[in-house]
Amino acid sequence: MTLTARNLSLAYGERRIVDNLDLDIPVGKVTCLIGRNGCGKSTMLKALGRLLTPTGGAVYLEGQAIHTMAGKAVARQLAVLPQGPVAPEGLTVESLVRHGRFPHQGWMGLVTKEDERAVTEALAVTHLLELRDRPLTQLSGGQRQRAWIAMALAQETPILLLDEPTTYLDVAHQIEVLELVKELNQTRGRTVVMVLHDLNQAVRYADHLVAVISGRVEAEGRPEELMTPALVRKVFGVDAHIFTDPDTGKPICVPRCLVGVGREENAGGASNPTGNL
Amino acid sequence: MRRRWLLWLLLIGLVAAIALSMAMGAVRIELGKLLAGDSVSLMIIKNYRLPRTLVGALVGAELAVAGAMLQSVTRNPLADPHVTGVSAGAGLVAVAIFLAVPTFPMPLVPLAALAGGVLAGGVVYAVAWRGGIHPGRLALSGIAITTVLAAGTSALLLKYSLTANAAMVWLAGGLWGRNWDHLQALAPWALPALGCAWLLGPRIDVLALGDDVARGLGAAVERERGLIMALAVLLAASAVAVAGPLGFVGLVIPHLARIVSGGSFRRLLPVAALLGAALVVLSDAIARTIFAPAELPAGVFTALIGAPYFLYLLRRAAL
């Protein structure tokens, strides 16, 4: 199941965010969109997930423009979890996960055996079987995020889009969620696209990185090749050391300072602190 | 299993409330005489108390279900049928008819009020629309339109203050004098509408998760929300048209029902409907007995019971 963007233009009202974007999501891999706040990476993810209608171009799912497809038909192939979702008060874990079956149900909304199996499986994979009857409000941040991911898993789609799934979580819960994503990719072959803020987590958990500046793709590729001091400086506007992680062999980025702030070798060159070239 | 017991319990509660409502009133009815076939007792029950009670039950169920729908799809725990402008719209039309067109045939008042309520609901929705519906904008638009309509109602009441009595009674909300004709007018709307609400259950649940999540699950968010709100407005407007604006039923009962039912809208609906019906039936029974033979409007008691709970909710919602 391929997911691609061609000539994609996106805007919020008058404000243009993305112009003529071409993007190919690698099948069966974990892709991470990285970039600064407001660079348009979340907007791109929303468009890939059919949450935002393009002003030009289109997103294609297996060659078909998703904005011309029926919502439920798309939702059977592609699950998308927006940033910081909030459940209504009193909703239990299992009730939430059941909503993941909505795109598979008809007008009557009748629950089939297949639905029951998918819900139980999603709860099992996310280790939430014991918590299935608990209201979401009683869970920890990590558990709650797992419950939302379980809802998206119950959709049983080949593609999973996650917008900052680790926001508001402490480090342990962040790793809990990212390990789950990795497991889903490796054992179930799901194609995953994530927006992540933490550069090192992106490098560690992604097979493919897409660096975004001002609504366009600055560079993309394997983290090992992409992660250079020059790119970090360009994308994030910080000078950084890049080391090699002794555990994974992947690069680790240690930011030193903002570009152009108190560093002698910058005196003549990049003095633009926003880094928008 | 627990859920089934709960529903039976609620159903028994409603039947008890209806039985109580049969027994209570200006005239005391003794079970023994009734069973013996006393014609006066039978006549009172059959012609007055039974239809009135059934109208009350239906109206209460409609308001509670409409409130539950609105709270879910606008993700606003303080939404209810009145903030959509429905009550104010129906009220203005009814008062205008009572005062300005005294020759208007009385049986047609509910129909006119229904039109007024639906129209006002439509105006609120249209004003709030800007490429989509934002819950905050909808609430503000509802408040603004309601205020304008209420001002119009007040102006009418003051201008015709000498003859405003009937209109005032209608505005307080109540079931006095409601009979089989009202039930016949209401039931063909209300019952299918409640059935439709049940059918829309999964969509209502999905919309309650927020626009982006709902869209991600494949819901056509704006179209479905429009449809659900139109149905809620129809339910509320038909209830208000027959019984006047009974306060707090649509606000409080859905919360109460949610606490006891949990989970999905399809579980919530019967619980909310039974609780709403019971609240209105009981309120009406109390309202017509407490100062018998004089009657108070049932709306006074739904408000007396509902308002404290509303304040409790406000405190808990941490707004």
XYZ file of C-alpha atoms in Angstrom:
596
model
C 0.000 0.000 0.000
C 1.833 3.112 -1.240
C 1.304 6.623 0.063
C 2.570 9.541 -1.996
C 2.078 13.281 -2.323
C 2.257 14.980 -5.714
C 2.284 18.774 -6.238
C 0.656 19.016 -2.837
C -0.210 22.539 -1.686
C -1.680 23.185 1.739
C -3.014 26.298 3.440
C -4.937 27.360 6.534
C -7.279 29.995 5.129
C -5.041 32.578 3.460
C -1.875 31.284 5.085
C 0.050 29.018 2.713
C 1.995 26.335 4.516
C 3.148 23.939 1.807
C 3.662 24.532 -1.916
C 4.044 21.817 -4.541
C 5.311 19.084 -2.273
C 6.346 15.721 -3.706
C 6.837 12.978 -1.142
C 7.023 9.194 -1.261
C 6.494 7.269 1.957
C 8.624 4.092 1.954
C 6.427 1.012 2.308
C 6.959 -1.147 5.397
C 9.333 1.360 6.992
C 9.178 3.866 9.828
C 9.414 7.402 8.478
C 9.922 10.430 10.715
C 9.168 14.015 9.765
C 11.482 16.399 11.606
C 11.791 20.157 11.667
C 11.174 23.146 13.868
C 7.874 24.253 15.322
C 5.658 25.670 12.610
C 7.719 24.287 9.707
C 4.666 22.465 8.345
C 5.492 18.865 9.266
C 2.278 18.317 11.222
C 0.332 19.972 8.413
C 1.889 17.534 5.944
C 0.969 14.610 8.170
C -2.612 15.858 8.425
C -2.848 16.052 4.654
C -1.377 12.552 4.291
C -4.075 11.357 6.695
C -6.933 13.134 4.855
C -7.573 15.438 7.825
C -6.799 18.468 5.689
C -8.030 19.110 2.158
C -5.268 20.301 -0.184
C -5.535 23.587 -2.034
C -3.609 21.996 -4.881
C -2.232 18.619 -5.912
C -3.175 15.463 -4.060
C -2.193 12.640 -1.758
C -2.401 9.233 -3.407
C -3.103 5.964 -1.663
C -2.096 3.134 -4.003
C -2.460 5.615 -6.854
C -5.902 6.905 -5.884
C -6.384 10.495 -4.672
C -7.563 10.132 -1.075
C -9.680 13.274 -1.087
C -11.879 11.824 -3.777
C -12.298 8.527 -1.872
C -14.962 7.754 0.721
C -13.797 8.543 4.250
C -14.353 5.028 5.551
C -12.561 3.457 2.579
C -9.474 5.530 3.353
C -9.773 4.770 7.062
C -9.625 1.045 6.324
C -6.182 1.491 4.746
C -4.753 4.334 6.755
C -5.098 5.156 10.448
C -4.168 8.585 11.695
C -3.753 9.739 15.263
C -3.790 13.527 15.639
C -1.747 15.376 18.193
C -2.993 15.391 21.794
C -6.461 13.857 21.322
C -8.918 14.321 24.199
C -11.542 11.699 25.005
C -14.959 12.541 26.392
C -15.231 12.132 30.136
C -15.957 8.630 31.395
C -14.968 6.845 28.161
C -13.344 3.499 28.923
C -10.292 2.058 27.191
C -12.282 -0.655 25.484
C -15.007 1.731 24.301
C -12.342 3.947 22.788
C -10.641 1.056 21.037
C -13.988 -0.137 19.659
C -14.343 3.159 17.809
C -11.374 2.015 15.734
C -13.783 -0.417 14.068
C -16.049 2.392 12.859
C -14.645 2.390 9.294
C -15.372 -1.355 9.033
C -18.993 -1.049 10.105
C -22.046 -0.241 8.028
C -24.866 2.197 8.654
C -26.359 0.081 11.429
C -23.024 -0.076 13.249
C -23.468 -3.754 14.063
C -20.530 -5.370 15.836
C -19.188 -8.529 14.202
C -16.940 -11.297 15.520
C -14.203 -9.794 13.367
C -14.591 -6.502 15.247
C -14.344 -8.264 18.604
C -11.181 -10.069 17.514
C -9.547 -6.872 16.239
C -10.359 -4.992 19.447
C -8.998 -7.753 21.679
C -5.877 -8.008 19.560
C -5.278 -4.247 19.637
C -5.681 -4.299 23.431
C -3.283 -7.232 23.710
C -0.578 -5.701 21.522
C -0.685 -2.480 23.546
C -0.740 -4.407 26.862
C -4.054 -2.901 27.868
C -6.161 -6.028 28.374
C -6.175 -5.602 32.133
C -7.100 -1.944 31.868
C -9.878 -2.378 29.308
C -12.689 -1.346 31.667
C -10.891 1.642 33.155
C -11.895 5.182 32.169
C -9.167 6.928 30.212
C -9.029 9.726 32.762
C -7.738 7.270 35.360
C -4.729 6.182 33.317
C -1.177 7.511 33.222
C -0.114 9.590 30.234
C 1.731 6.673 28.658
C -1.168 4.279 29.124
C -3.586 6.810 27.692
C -1.435 7.308 24.621
C -1.213 3.543 24.224
C -5.011 3.400 24.350
C -5.291 5.907 21.490
C -2.721 3.950 19.512
C -4.756 0.809 20.236
C -7.780 2.534 18.702
C -5.771 3.248 15.558
C -4.503 -0.370 15.565
C -8.046 -1.725 15.783
C -8.586 -0.122 12.383
C -6.148 -2.800 11.125
C -4.654 -0.623 8.438
C -1.389 -1.211 6.598
C -0.439 2.430 7.199
C -0.273 4.250 10.533
C 0.262 8.018 10.874
C 1.137 9.433 14.297
C 1.438 13.139 15.052
C 3.840 13.640 17.943
C 2.786 10.499 19.817
C 5.225 11.289 22.643
C 4.147 14.853 23.452
C 3.535 15.499 27.152
C 5.066 12.152 28.118
C 8.106 11.669 30.326
C 11.125 9.836 28.957
C 10.077 6.381 30.151
C 6.627 6.741 28.595
C 8.128 8.137 25.401
C 10.277 5.036 25.030
C 7.297 2.826 25.883
C 5.314 4.322 23.000
C 8.204 4.317 20.510
C 9.131 0.711 21.288
C 5.520 -0.215 20.608
C 5.674 1.567 17.264
C 8.889 -0.249 16.410
C 7.338 -3.578 17.327
C 4.287 -2.889 15.158
C 6.527 -2.091 12.250
C 8.863 -5.025 12.670
C 6.460 -7.824 13.583
C 3.430 -6.685 11.614
C 5.022 -4.861 8.728
C 3.022 -1.691 9.221
C 4.171 1.383 7.376
C 4.532 4.122 9.993
C 4.858 7.877 9.528
C 5.513 9.949 12.646
C 6.160 13.530 13.531
C 8.705 13.600 16.349
C 10.285 16.506 18.151
C 13.212 14.684 19.678
C 15.892 14.414 17.037
C 17.702 11.500 18.677
C 14.508 9.506 19.065
C 13.719 10.175 15.409
C 17.152 8.902 14.409
C 16.860 5.887 16.640
C 13.396 4.724 15.677
C 13.161 5.789 12.022
C 14.367 3.985 8.931
C 13.798 7.095 6.900
C 14.056 10.749 7.930
C 12.382 13.666 6.189
C 13.800 17.052 7.212
C 11.313 19.877 6.667
C 12.073 23.590 6.392
C 9.305 26.120 5.768
C 6.940 23.649 4.183
C 9.406 21.972 1.855
C 11.567 18.873 2.132
C 15.144 19.977 2.670
C 16.603 16.488 2.707
C 15.520 12.897 3.202
C 17.208 9.564 3.627
C 18.627 7.085 6.105
C 19.357 8.656 9.485
C 22.989 7.516 9.361
C 23.561 9.479 6.169
C 21.298 12.412 6.828
C 22.364 13.384 10.304
C 25.259 15.810 9.766
C 26.209 19.001 11.614
C 25.463 20.954 8.435
C 21.910 19.606 8.196
C 21.132 20.113 11.883
C 22.385 23.675 11.537
C 20.239 24.282 8.482
C 17.063 22.611 9.751
C 17.097 23.588 13.405
C 19.445 26.577 13.472
C 21.698 25.049 16.096
C 25.314 24.014 16.035
C 25.671 20.438 17.165
C 28.145 17.635 17.658
C 27.218 14.366 16.027
C 28.510 11.257 17.821
C 27.884 7.589 17.243
C 25.626 5.747 19.667
C 27.699 2.855 21.044
C 24.550 0.703 21.362
C 22.937 1.173 17.987
C 25.723 2.566 15.821
C 23.356 5.352 14.862
C 24.260 9.031 15.087
C 23.529 11.038 18.237
C 23.101 14.756 18.086
C 24.250 16.956 20.961
C 23.251 20.579 20.434
C 25.895 23.112 21.445
C 24.393 26.542 20.829
C 22.212 28.547 18.498
C 23.808 29.309 15.197
C 25.600 32.662 15.361
C 25.548 32.952 19.137
C 28.973 33.358 20.821
C 30.958 31.139 18.502
C 34.008 32.482 16.757
C 33.800 30.393 13.569
C 30.357 31.823 12.862
C 31.553 35.410 12.901
C 31.713 35.727 9.166
C 29.076 33.254 8.063
C 25.663 32.121 9.219
C 24.492 34.982 11.370
C 20.823 34.431 10.717
C 19.567 33.058 14.042
C 16.313 31.806 12.591
C 18.164 29.704 10.053
C 15.505 30.260 7.408
C 17.676 30.351 4.342
C -25.702 -8.148 32.709
C -25.515 -5.222 35.102
C -26.694 -2.985 32.283
C -29.788 -5.056 31.651
C -30.698 -4.921 35.327
C -30.222 -1.171 35.282
C -32.575 -0.749 32.354
C -35.231 -2.899 34.014
C -34.809 -0.915 37.204
C -35.235 2.363 35.344
C -38.245 1.030 33.485
C -39.851 -0.030 36.766
C -39.005 3.405 38.150
C -40.741 5.094 35.238
C -43.808 2.889 35.571
C -43.896 3.717 39.286
C -43.622 7.429 38.486
C -46.454 7.106 35.993
C -48.582 5.209 38.533
C -47.879 7.877 41.125
C -48.820 10.527 38.604
C -52.118 8.691 38.003
C -52.905 8.690 41.698
C -51.916 12.265 42.458
C -53.934 15.338 41.649
C -56.779 17.565 42.707
C -59.097 14.594 42.997
C -58.021 11.660 45.095
C -58.364 8.377 43.315
C -58.629 5.212 45.323
C -57.352 2.016 43.832
C -60.272 0.044 45.225
C -62.837 2.266 43.589
C -60.922 2.271 40.342
C -60.712 -1.513 40.241
C -64.397 -1.688 41.069
C -65.016 0.239 37.871
C -65.934 3.620 39.309
C -66.783 5.668 36.253
C -65.623 9.049 37.616
C -62.202 7.711 38.592
C -61.878 5.982 35.231
C -62.894 9.125 33.392
C -60.330 11.256 35.248
C -57.560 8.792 34.529
C -58.466 8.084 30.949
C -59.276 11.588 29.813
C -56.917 13.677 31.891
C -54.121 12.072 33.822
C -53.037 9.288 31.489
C -52.604 11.378 28.321
C -51.026 14.193 30.269
C -48.567 11.820 31.920
C -47.698 10.124 28.664
C -47.103 13.496 26.996
C -44.830 14.371 29.912
C -42.895 11.115 29.594
C -42.406 11.571 25.860
C -41.361 15.210 26.221
C -38.888 14.325 28.974
C -37.372 11.543 26.873
C -37.061 13.839 23.865
C -35.366 16.633 25.793
C -32.935 14.278 27.526
C -31.947 12.524 24.306
C -31.615 15.824 22.416
C -29.367 17.126 25.187
C -27.202 14.003 25.118
C -26.782 14.322 21.345
C -25.867 17.991 21.517
C -23.386 17.518 24.362
C -21.647 14.727 22.468
C -21.328 16.250 19.022
C -20.387 19.737 20.232
C -18.062 18.307 22.912
C -19.560 20.830 25.279
C -20.761 19.394 28.614
C -22.946 22.444 29.202
C -24.790 22.243 25.884
C -28.516 21.597 26.023
C -31.583 22.134 23.825
C -31.996 25.672 25.121
C -28.576 26.949 24.034
C -29.426 26.084 20.444
C -32.070 28.821 20.417
C -34.869 26.262 20.075
C -36.715 27.160 23.270
C -36.442 30.894 22.729
C -37.618 30.574 19.131
C -40.595 28.410 20.039
C -41.333 30.702 22.989
C -41.377 33.875 20.930
C -43.698 32.388 18.332
C -46.049 30.960 20.955
C -46.202 34.205 22.932
C -46.705 36.246 19.784
C -49.647 34.037 18.859
C -51.177 34.113 22.344
C -50.962 37.891 22.527
C -51.098 39.341 19.062
C -53.346 36.842 17.263
C -55.978 35.806 19.813
C -58.090 34.308 17.047
C -55.368 31.791 16.144
C -56.724 28.223 16.558
C -55.275 26.831 19.788
C -54.569 23.286 18.509
C -52.179 24.791 15.951
C -50.048 26.622 18.542
C -47.632 23.689 19.029
C -47.152 23.427 15.273
C -46.310 27.129 15.016
C -44.008 26.872 18.040
C -42.297 23.898 16.429
C -41.657 25.961 13.318
C -40.323 28.817 15.443
C -37.989 26.503 17.334
C -36.629 24.814 14.228
C -36.161 28.172 12.521
C -34.265 29.597 15.494
C -32.084 26.472 15.659
C -31.304 26.877 11.969
C -30.394 30.548 12.402
C -28.040 29.723 15.300
C -26.343 27.049 13.200
C -26.054 29.339 10.175
C -24.578 32.187 12.232
C -22.017 29.825 13.803
C -21.006 28.317 10.459
C -17.677 29.377 9.028
C -16.471 26.576 6.794
C -17.312 24.305 9.712
C -18.835 24.354 13.173
C -16.690 25.224 16.155
C -18.307 24.330 19.503
C -17.359 27.620 21.134
C -18.741 29.658 18.261
C -21.938 27.617 18.290
C -22.463 28.242 22.007
C -21.865 31.985 21.626
C -24.130 32.182 18.603
C -26.814 30.291 20.560
C -26.548 32.663 23.499
C -26.721 35.732 21.251
C -29.759 34.549 19.282
C -31.490 33.321 22.437
C -30.989 36.718 24.060
C -32.449 38.554 21.077
C -35.474 36.236 20.948
C -36.004 36.455 24.714
C -35.882 40.245 24.482
C -38.583 40.101 21.831
C -40.656 37.842 24.081
C -40.257 40.248 27.019
C -41.240 43.197 24.859
C -44.415 41.401 23.793
C -45.271 40.414 27.370
C -44.876 44.016 28.534
C -46.833 45.506 25.657
C -49.763 43.146 26.240
C -49.252 42.830 29.985
C -52.991 42.807 30.759
C -53.648 39.676 28.731
C -50.261 37.991 29.151
C -51.366 35.349 31.623
C -51.782 32.428 29.276
C -48.486 33.243 27.595
C -46.680 33.402 30.951
C -48.005 29.987 31.916
C -46.863 28.549 28.600
C -43.408 30.069 29.030
C -42.914 28.453 32.433
C -43.295 25.058 30.787
C -45.892 22.595 31.919
C -48.396 19.947 31.065
C -51.644 21.473 32.232
C -54.514 20.520 29.962
C -52.390 18.311 27.707
C -54.554 15.556 26.276
C -54.747 12.757 23.723
C -54.666 15.299 20.885
C -51.262 16.503 22.030
C -50.016 12.944 22.322
C -51.329 12.193 18.840
C -49.561 15.254 17.490
C -46.295 14.514 19.282
C -45.829 10.756 19.040
C -45.560 10.515 15.231
C -42.621 12.931 15.385
C -41.008 11.860 18.594
C -40.876 8.098 18.311
C -39.294 7.894 14.840
C -36.895 10.701 15.807
C -35.798 8.750 18.890
C -35.323 5.698 16.681
C -33.163 7.723 14.288
C -31.090 8.973 17.219
C -30.419 5.348 18.168
C -29.395 4.563 14.584
C -26.979 7.490 14.557
C -25.387 6.265 17.807
C -21.987 5.149 16.453
C -21.632 8.397 14.493
C -22.420 10.437 17.587
C -19.780 8.500 19.528
C -17.137 9.048 16.864
C -17.853 12.786 16.646
C -17.464 12.999 20.424
C -13.791 12.050 19.994
C -13.056 15.368 18.272
C -13.104 16.479 14.649
C -9.664 15.238 13.639
C -10.051 11.800 15.220
C -13.531 11.459 13.727
C -12.274 12.444 10.274
C -9.401 9.981 10.660
C -11.946 7.237 11.336
C -13.687 8.111 8.098
C -16.603 10.215 9.375
C -17.888 13.021 7.147
C -17.659 15.336 10.134
C -19.585 18.453 9.109
C -22.328 16.604 7.265
C -22.908 14.126 10.066
C -22.799 16.762 12.791
C -25.297 18.850 10.822
C -27.600 15.858 10.499
C -27.352 14.942 14.180
C -27.914 18.521 15.320
C -30.902 18.882 13.016
C -32.404 15.775 14.602
C -31.667 17.094 18.104
C -33.301 20.407 17.222
C -36.353 18.578 15.893
C -36.632 16.514 19.089
C -36.217 19.537 21.318
C -38.491 21.795 19.278
C -41.331 19.270 19.219
C -41.006 18.818 22.985
C -40.953 22.545 23.660
C -43.826 23.114 21.253
C -46.076 20.825 23.282
C -44.912 21.468 26.841
C -43.094 24.775 26.780
C -39.457 25.135 27.778
C -38.994 22.630 30.614
C -35.723 23.720 32.139
C -32.675 21.561 32.811
C -34.040 18.208 31.632
C -31.837 18.299 28.535
C -28.827 19.512 30.475
C -28.817 17.424 33.624
C -30.273 14.086 32.596
C -27.600 13.247 29.981
C -24.876 13.708 32.607
C -26.718 11.586 35.095
C -27.329 8.935 32.451
C -23.680 8.970 31.439
C -22.603 8.306 35.009
C -24.819 5.242 35.306
C -24.506 3.883 31.749
C -20.970 4.752 30.629
C -19.796 3.702 27.188
C -21.593 4.254 23.950
C -24.492 6.448 22.888
C -26.647 3.420 22.185
C -26.328 2.424 25.835
C -26.856 6.001 26.940
C -30.004 6.651 24.922
C -32.475 4.356 26.712
C -31.116 5.361 30.118
C -31.370 9.067 29.326
C -34.835 8.649 27.816
C -36.177 6.754 30.854
C -34.613 9.170 33.346
C -35.860 12.215 31.425
C -39.347 10.762 31.221
C -39.365 9.961 34.944
C -38.122 13.448 35.904
C -40.834 15.235 33.921
C -43.606 12.891 35.046
C -42.616 13.286 38.703
C -42.154 17.043 38.407
C -45.615 17.338 36.896
C -47.150 15.130 39.574
C -45.625 17.293 42.299
C -46.488 20.512 40.491
C -50.178 19.729 40.340
C -50.488 18.356 43.878
C -48.438 20.609 46.073
C -50.919 23.523 46.053
C -53.913 21.544 44.797
C -56.363 22.418 43.402
C -54.134 25.240 42.088
C -51.398 24.082 39.728
C -47.802 25.114 39.293
C -46.040 24.563 35.968
C -43.931 21.395 35.905
C -41.039 23.455 34.541
C -40.691 25.036 37.962
C -39.884 21.661 39.478
C -37.628 20.350 36.715
C -35.664 23.558 37.282
C -35.768 23.233 41.081
C -34.358 19.731 40.827
C -32.025 20.502 37.946
C -30.474 23.816 38.951
C -28.558 22.587 42.009
C -27.138 19.737 39.967
C -26.187 22.197 37.238
C -24.229 24.269 39.763
C -22.515 21.135 41.005
C -21.515 20.329 37.407
C -20.191 23.838 36.891
C -17.978 23.489 39.911
C -16.734 20.100 38.825
C -16.131 21.075 35.190
C -13.396 23.506 36.321
C -14.123 25.979 33.554
